[in-house]
């Protein structure tokens, strides 16, 4: 060992001990005949002192240390005269006796500080230096702890972690696969798993009873801030369970995480139906850190000659408490926000509740104060509140626009603090959603999801109305996990495939191995999967999942540090019997 | 929940309780007016009893159950009249009151028993049924426990599990990579990692201090029984350590595993130099469950006119205690064994120590009894022992042949029981080995391995003699893990690359990103990696790693259950801008 102690553990109680530390030079300061060096390792920072009077040569050696040099120091722990209450080691310093430079360092391209001067691109290229920053490394320490606590909880509940293969077959009905040419089977390709969905269902057929895996999954999709081509799931499945059992089990897991990681006792998770989530929040992942629930206004505002509302299929609004102080400019900016093409509203109506209780709106010429008072009553609005209203000819689309407005205003009003957590289950998802693109019903979750038993008769008469035994866990407006009870009955599965538009032959081609397995005694089963990257970034209070991933890829799917992807050797093409076939243009 | 209890937990103390169980029908027996059903789940087997007198309809229903039907049963726990001491639930049975068939099953293609009638191919095709067998599932339960205990130990030692990416760049100096075409970067490819070696070294540069990961790795090599295209490593790295620190840390880990998993207190691990391992066992992974160490016989047997020995560069033998009873036929069979092309010995000489102490050898005409007594003394052989001798013109090759003979005879004599464990460290590996194929020195471990400080002067004069700070952990003749102290000094690394025959430009191209990282203050570091598949198979007493992997691939790299690899859709080729380019022939 190059050290007897770390840079994070010495306290006043250690005063007088001779210790050896090793770490990186955070900074050096020369003050009179003294040189101070902050020595950093994963565990903290400790101040070293070199005294010119005592040992001029050693002090001179310390003066020559550059930032990020790796050094080993032996010395005696002493009490600081000038204590630093912000540092855990701030009561002590090391009176250095020997100094060994273990390695020099070139000047880093950015400062190794919590608030670095390095831009994103530079930090990605030198990710190994970026990871030296306490803030970034802290996220990965958190990730380790969370993964460990997930395992501890699930192991305690009798779950077995089973590794499923990475080189698999293409996923039917999924996103785009990454593929891997097989040298031993020329012309054939493996796919990387988008999730171990079918394999975990096979493990249930095998009687594994309770399975989990913290596992890398892969989707070749165009990337955004919260998407990576490879991401990590906490993937779980249970046999002989109903939906309630799964909700209880994984509510227990998230409570365990909040308690062990953040020291928070979580209240029992509320449950909201998908229909209510859409009705009151315009989103299947409502941010419930704040209220501002939608109020439908068709009965209140229709029929007074305002053609925008009179022709609308949906009129709804939110009430921003105390936001009547918004200036005209601020309100215009909200209007601009909802009119952006990404959101697509045609306009926004507002109404202020004045100090005297009267309501002043942007459409006063169509509405009497009496109607406006009804509006106020619909929201139980009070003086000082601001009512914001959207309308449109498609109720669902308008609700989604109103959701964006709600989140935006909530952010402006400081109602979405990162250290407050609001968790819930969204349940009773529809089985199907209509795809304009494919002109057919698509499985909302996946084709193995079980309908609610009481809705099974509707499969024949009104499949779009059938609700699934599917559920999502939502925290602060982020879907952190989701799953369903699966179909274990071959006849019901056949019917579901029919509704999805598959012939028996197509179903056999796409899902044959799973359907064959189900012939041999599939137990009732269900499960869910959490996105670990998202869960960690929520706990860490991060906007993006990138900083809780050690070596993330950029929006072009590149690792600029490794230089991946890259060119292949001609011999590799030859062995794999493939070639590049670039499109013109 | 479909059950109140599992099939493994009921005991006599539960007698009188009304319980609900769910599971698979292992078998049914009709005896007089009673039908007995063995119900199986992951946790055990419980006997159900249906009484025709009490409920004829229910009993009839039970009589119609087929093997592997999934059923739910409610009944009262009763004491068995005919107890089965072999089963943990053998004292009780369930007097069934209701029976629900949750799912039917087709007749499985093989029996779901520890000793199944299914052949390997059939079992692989129906792996989900094979996994129902208690023996196979037990291996995966063991694997879960071992991985969990590895994590518990390393977490307790301050290691952080950090996930490194799966989509990376090609590994320089490694085996063949699996590659993944990048849709977003046409004509470019990711590689799947052969190990996270360079990434874990970058994490040390980042100051992570103690890293581990249980991680899938990939090698596109031709397959054997103990190789899979994807395999799992316990990958570890530490900073500010010397070799001794790593040996202590991971000796601690293996002791933890033996204790928590097998209940065995492991003796401190002996250490053997690579040179001694080759000298005494002809292998860098000696099976030390038994002795039979090599004795060199050049001084004893050379120069008596037996031209085979007189011209040999190496003569050595082993002494099989008590094996003088081997018949001529058995000895001929040993000779045939070492003469097989895979081993390649030219012949074998034997010598028996008779009851009267005289020695009788197959080359008596060349040697006097006096010389043969010296031979006996060299082995400290006793009456009843059998001495087996090989020779050759290449000492290393002959030792390897003698190693094969030693293992074979050890197996025949029952000296290699699977429930006995002998662990050791093999240390002081050479830095380099000569490659006849490449006509250059190759890194024995990898090019980042540090030489022993005292051997550094030899780099200039006799590089082939330089020993590395490299070490393997060997259990029962299996290399379960290995690693090294890495080079953290840029100049030394440069010199090592030169000896390996790289120009500075080539080194930069191949290892540039790591060498660049090392410019910014790399700490002294080192680590090792265990093969989890091998470790589990050793603990499970398996010959092959396959049965401790849930969904293994066959020797053609195929998953016959999933049908992977398979053909791609034309649209996938189009998106990826590649095409298949099959060789003629």
GROMACS .gro file of C-alpha atoms in nm, chain B residues 62-312:
model
  251
  647UNK     CA    1  -5.685  -3.502  -1.004
  648UNK     CA    2  -5.669  -3.825  -1.200
  649UNK     CA    3  -5.692  -3.630  -1.522
  650UNK     CA    4  -5.389  -3.408  -1.441
  651UNK     CA    5  -5.100  -3.450  -1.679
  652UNK     CA    6  -4.730  -3.406  -1.609
  653UNK     CA    7  -4.629  -3.037  -1.583
  654UNK     CA    8  -4.985  -2.908  -1.555
  655UNK     CA    9  -4.990  -2.588  -1.351
  656UNK     CA   10  -5.236  -2.613  -1.065
  657UNK     CA   11  -5.354  -2.435  -0.757
  658UNK     CA   12  -5.469  -2.643  -0.462
  659UNK     CA   13  -5.625  -2.557  -0.130
  660UNK     CA   14  -5.632  -2.808   0.149
  661UNK     CA   15  -5.535  -2.890   0.504
  662UNK     CA   16  -5.184  -2.995   0.607
  663UNK     CA   17  -5.184  -3.344   0.752
  664UNK     CA   18  -4.924  -3.580   0.892
  665UNK     CA   19  -4.821  -3.853   0.648
  666UNK     CA   20  -4.859  -4.209   0.756
  667UNK     CA   21  -4.583  -4.306   0.518
  668UNK     CA   22  -4.311  -4.045   0.582
  669UNK     CA   23  -4.035  -3.974   0.331
  670UNK     CA   24  -3.713  -3.880   0.511
  671UNK     CA   25  -3.547  -3.781   0.183
  672UNK     CA   26  -3.782  -3.490   0.131
  673UNK     CA   27  -3.783  -3.182   0.351
  674UNK     CA   28  -4.162  -3.183   0.328
  675UNK     CA   29  -4.169  -3.560   0.365
  676UNK     CA   30  -4.351  -3.557   0.698
  677UNK     CA   31  -4.665  -3.395   0.567
  678UNK     CA   32  -4.917  -3.399   0.287
  679UNK     CA   33  -5.205  -3.175   0.180
  680UNK     CA   34  -5.556  -3.318   0.200
  681UNK     CA   35  -5.689  -3.142  -0.106
  682UNK     CA   36  -6.024  -2.961  -0.093
  683UNK     CA   37  -6.018  -2.759  -0.415
  684UNK     CA   38  -5.816  -2.790  -0.731
  685UNK     CA   39  -5.782  -2.533  -1.008
  686UNK     CA   40  -5.594  -2.602  -1.327
  687UNK     CA   41  -5.412  -2.275  -1.403
  688UNK     CA   42  -5.264  -2.410  -1.721
  689UNK     CA   43  -5.237  -2.737  -1.906
  690UNK     CA   44  -4.915  -2.872  -2.051
  691UNK     CA   45  -4.826  -3.071  -2.357
  692UNK     CA   46  -4.618  -3.378  -2.276
  693UNK     CA   47  -4.260  -3.254  -2.226
  694UNK     CA   48  -4.006  -3.396  -2.473
  695UNK     CA   49  -3.798  -3.528  -2.182
  696UNK     CA   50  -3.855  -3.604  -1.815
  697UNK     CA   51  -3.817  -3.321  -1.564
  698UNK     CA   52  -3.597  -3.522  -1.329
  699UNK     CA   53  -3.241  -3.486  -1.204
  700UNK     CA   54  -3.151  -3.779  -1.427
  701UNK     CA   55  -3.343  -3.683  -1.734
  702UNK     CA   56  -3.381  -3.894  -2.046
  703UNK     CA   57  -3.321  -3.588  -2.265
  704UNK     CA   58  -3.008  -3.561  -2.478
  705UNK     CA   59  -2.800  -3.245  -2.492
  706UNK     CA   60  -2.949  -3.113  -2.816
  707UNK     CA   61  -3.307  -3.163  -2.706
  708UNK     CA   62  -3.238  -3.007  -2.367
  709UNK     CA   63  -3.087  -2.701  -2.534
  710UNK     CA   64  -3.379  -2.659  -2.770
  711UNK     CA   65  -3.618  -2.678  -2.476
  712UNK     CA   66  -3.387  -2.504  -2.233
  713UNK     CA   67  -3.687  -2.355  -2.049
  714UNK     CA   68  -3.790  -2.709  -1.957
  715UNK     CA   69  -3.436  -2.818  -1.880
  716UNK     CA   70  -3.417  -2.528  -1.636
  717UNK     CA   71  -3.711  -2.678  -1.449
  718UNK     CA   72  -3.485  -2.959  -1.337
  719UNK     CA   73  -3.377  -2.901  -0.981
  720UNK     CA   74  -3.013  -2.980  -1.059
  721UNK     CA   75  -2.987  -2.719  -1.334
  722UNK     CA   76  -3.184  -2.452  -1.149
  723UNK     CA   77  -2.969  -2.519  -0.844
  724UNK     CA   78  -2.660  -2.415  -1.039
  725UNK     CA   79  -2.821  -2.081  -1.121
  726UNK     CA   80  -2.929  -2.031  -0.762
  727UNK     CA   81  -2.567  -2.093  -0.665
  728UNK     CA   82  -2.456  -1.842  -0.927
  729UNK     CA   83  -2.692  -1.579  -0.787
  730UNK     CA   84  -2.560  -1.640  -0.436
  731UNK     CA   85  -2.198  -1.625  -0.543
  732UNK     CA   86  -2.243  -1.302  -0.739
  733UNK     CA   87  -2.427  -1.153  -0.442
  734UNK     CA   88  -2.153  -1.252  -0.198
  735UNK     CA   89  -1.884  -1.116  -0.431
  736UNK     CA   90  -2.068  -0.785  -0.431
  737UNK     CA   91  -2.118  -0.791  -0.057
  738UNK     CA   92  -1.749  -0.854   0.006
  739UNK     CA   93  -1.625  -0.592  -0.238
  740UNK     CA   94  -1.878  -0.331  -0.127
  741UNK     CA   95  -1.760  -0.392   0.227
  742UNK     CA   96  -1.404  -0.324   0.113
  743UNK     CA   97  -1.499   0.011  -0.042
  744UNK     CA   98  -1.513  -0.101  -0.404
  745UNK     CA   99  -1.756   0.079  -0.633
  746UNK     CA  100  -1.933  -0.115  -0.904
  747UNK     CA  101  -1.914   0.100  -1.216
  748UNK     CA  102  -2.084  -0.004  -1.537
  749UNK     CA  103  -1.859   0.037  -1.838
  750UNK     CA  104  -2.005   0.054  -2.190
  751UNK     CA  105  -2.080  -0.248  -2.407
  752UNK     CA  106  -2.056  -0.055  -2.733
  753UNK     CA  107  -1.686   0.030  -2.739
  754UNK     CA  108  -1.389   0.036  -2.972
  755UNK     CA  109  -1.178  -0.256  -3.089
  756UNK     CA  110  -0.937  -0.401  -2.834
  757UNK     CA  111  -0.576  -0.378  -2.943
  758UNK     CA  112  -0.367  -0.695  -2.902
  759UNK     CA  113  -0.663  -0.909  -2.811
  760UNK     CA  114  -0.863  -1.193  -2.956
  761UNK     CA  115  -1.118  -1.144  -3.231
  762UNK     CA  116  -1.389  -0.885  -3.159
  763UNK     CA  117  -1.760  -0.905  -3.215
  764UNK     CA  118  -1.858  -0.587  -3.399
  765UNK     CA  119  -2.177  -0.382  -3.431
  766UNK     CA  120  -2.245  -0.161  -3.733
  767UNK     CA  121  -2.342   0.196  -3.640
  768UNK     CA  122  -2.649   0.325  -3.822
  769UNK     CA  123  -2.579   0.683  -3.716
  770UNK     CA  124  -2.217   0.661  -3.828
  771UNK     CA  125  -2.239   0.467  -4.155
  772UNK     CA  126  -1.939   0.253  -4.238
  773UNK     CA  127  -1.823   0.257  -3.877
  774UNK     CA  128  -1.849  -0.017  -3.619
  775UNK     CA  129  -1.854  -0.057  -3.245
  776UNK     CA  130  -1.681  -0.355  -3.087
  777UNK     CA  131  -1.814  -0.550  -2.790
  778UNK     CA  132  -1.559  -0.551  -2.506
  779UNK     CA  133  -1.330  -0.850  -2.457
  780UNK     CA  134  -1.284  -0.706  -2.111
  781UNK     CA  135  -1.314  -0.360  -1.957
  782UNK     CA  136  -0.933  -0.355  -1.913
  783UNK     CA  137  -0.861  -0.010  -2.055
  784UNK     CA  138  -1.178   0.141  -1.911
  785UNK     CA  139  -1.101   0.023  -1.561
  786UNK     CA  140  -0.754   0.166  -1.592
  787UNK     CA  141  -0.913   0.497  -1.696
  788UNK     CA  142  -1.128   0.479  -1.383
  789UNK     CA  143  -0.809   0.454  -1.180
  790UNK     CA  144  -0.679   0.763  -1.360
  791UNK     CA  145  -1.011   0.919  -1.258
  792UNK     CA  146  -0.940   0.846  -0.893
  793UNK     CA  147  -1.209   0.582  -0.840
  794UNK     CA  148  -0.954   0.403  -0.621
  795UNK     CA  149  -1.139   0.073  -0.595
  796UNK     CA  150  -1.350  -0.047  -0.886
  797UNK     CA  151  -1.526  -0.369  -0.963
  798UNK     CA  152  -1.789  -0.491  -1.203
  799UNK     CA  153  -1.960  -0.819  -1.272
  800UNK     CA  154  -1.972  -0.779  -1.643
  801UNK     CA  155  -2.038  -0.959  -1.969
  802UNK     CA  156  -1.737  -0.987  -2.200
  803UNK     CA  157  -1.724  -1.111  -2.556
  804UNK     CA  158  -1.471  -1.303  -2.766
  805UNK     CA  159  -1.535  -1.425  -3.115
  806UNK     CA  160  -1.327  -1.740  -3.084
  807UNK     CA  161  -1.394  -2.096  -3.182
  808UNK     CA  162  -1.568  -2.263  -2.893
  809UNK     CA  163  -1.488  -2.548  -2.656
  810UNK     CA  164  -1.662  -2.691  -2.353
  811UNK     CA  165  -1.536  -2.418  -2.121
  812UNK     CA  166  -1.567  -2.128  -2.363
  813UNK     CA  167  -1.870  -1.926  -2.459
  814UNK     CA  168  -1.882  -1.628  -2.698
  815UNK     CA  169  -2.016  -1.423  -2.409
  816UNK     CA  170  -1.891  -1.484  -2.059
  817UNK     CA  171  -1.896  -1.306  -1.727
  818UNK     CA  172  -1.603  -1.156  -1.543
  819UNK     CA  173  -1.568  -1.026  -1.192
  820UNK     CA  174  -1.345  -0.741  -1.297
  821UNK     CA  175  -1.152  -0.548  -1.031
  822UNK     CA  176  -0.893  -0.272  -1.008
  823UNK     CA  177  -0.729  -0.083  -0.720
  824UNK     CA  178  -0.509   0.223  -0.692
  825UNK     CA  179  -0.207   0.294  -0.472
  826UNK     CA  180  -0.142  -0.076  -0.425
  827UNK     CA  181   0.138  -0.321  -0.468
  828UNK     CA  182   0.102  -0.683  -0.567
  829UNK     CA  183   0.085  -0.797  -0.206
  830UNK     CA  184  -0.219  -0.576  -0.140
  831UNK     CA  185  -0.408  -0.729  -0.429
  832UNK     CA  186  -0.322  -1.083  -0.331
  833UNK     CA  187  -0.442  -1.018   0.024
  834UNK     CA  188  -0.763  -0.849  -0.089
  835UNK     CA  189  -0.867  -1.122  -0.328
  836UNK     CA  190  -0.753  -1.407  -0.111
  837UNK     CA  191  -0.999  -1.249   0.130
  838UNK     CA  192  -1.269  -1.259  -0.136
  839UNK     CA  193  -1.222  -1.625  -0.220
  840UNK     CA  194  -1.214  -1.715   0.149
  841UNK     CA  195  -1.539  -1.522   0.192
  842UNK     CA  196  -1.695  -1.719  -0.093
  843UNK     CA  197  -1.583  -2.058   0.035
  844UNK     CA  198  -1.710  -1.973   0.379
  845UNK     CA  199  -2.046  -1.819   0.291
  846UNK     CA  200  -2.130  -2.050   0.002
  847UNK     CA  201  -1.978  -2.384   0.095
  848UNK     CA  202  -1.922  -2.340   0.467
  849UNK     CA  203  -1.550  -2.414   0.424
  850UNK     CA  204  -1.269  -2.235   0.606
  851UNK     CA  205  -0.994  -2.205   0.349
  852UNK     CA  206  -0.633  -2.233   0.463
  853UNK     CA  207  -0.411  -1.939   0.362
  854UNK     CA  208  -0.335  -1.970  -0.008
  855UNK     CA  209   0.010  -2.105  -0.091
  856UNK     CA  210   0.206  -1.913  -0.353
  857UNK     CA  211   0.405  -2.079  -0.625
  858UNK     CA  212   0.625  -1.907  -0.877
  859UNK     CA  213   0.546  -1.965  -1.240
  860UNK     CA  214   0.892  -2.122  -1.273
  861UNK     CA  215   0.816  -2.374  -0.997
  862UNK     CA  216   0.470  -2.445  -1.136
  863UNK     CA  217   0.626  -2.532  -1.470
  864UNK     CA  218   0.909  -2.729  -1.308
  865UNK     CA  219   0.699  -2.937  -1.070
  866UNK     CA  220   0.367  -2.956  -1.254
  867UNK     CA  221   0.439  -2.865  -1.617
  868UNK     CA  222   0.148  -2.622  -1.600
  869UNK     CA  223   0.085  -2.264  -1.494
  870UNK     CA  224  -0.238  -2.387  -1.338
  871UNK     CA  225  -0.135  -2.691  -1.136
  872UNK     CA  226  -0.398  -2.913  -0.981
  873UNK     CA  227  -0.265  -2.927  -0.626
  874UNK     CA  228  -0.537  -3.149  -0.488
  875UNK     CA  229  -0.273  -3.420  -0.512
  876UNK     CA  230   0.107  -3.443  -0.507
  877UNK     CA  231   0.282  -3.649  -0.772
  878UNK     CA  232   0.519  -3.361  -0.840
  879UNK     CA  233   0.766  -3.394  -1.124
  880UNK     CA  234   1.115  -3.520  -1.049
  881UNK     CA  235   1.385  -3.433  -1.301
  882UNK     CA  236   1.596  -3.734  -1.390
  883UNK     CA  237   1.867  -3.601  -1.621
  884UNK     CA  238   2.137  -3.671  -1.361
  885UNK     CA  239   2.000  -4.013  -1.280
  886UNK     CA  240   1.922  -4.167  -1.617
  887UNK     CA  241   2.146  -4.000  -1.872
  888UNK     CA  242   2.459  -4.168  -2.007
  889UNK     CA  243   2.377  -4.538  -1.980
  890UNK     CA  244   2.340  -4.604  -2.349
  891UNK     CA  245   1.960  -4.561  -2.375
  892UNK     CA  246   1.968  -4.329  -2.673
  893UNK     CA  247   1.620  -4.185  -2.615
  894UNK     CA  248   1.729  -4.052  -2.278
  895UNK     CA  249   2.089  -3.985  -2.371
  896UNK     CA  250   1.979  -3.742  -2.646
  897UNK     CA  251   1.695  -3.584  -2.442
   0.00000   0.00000   0.00000
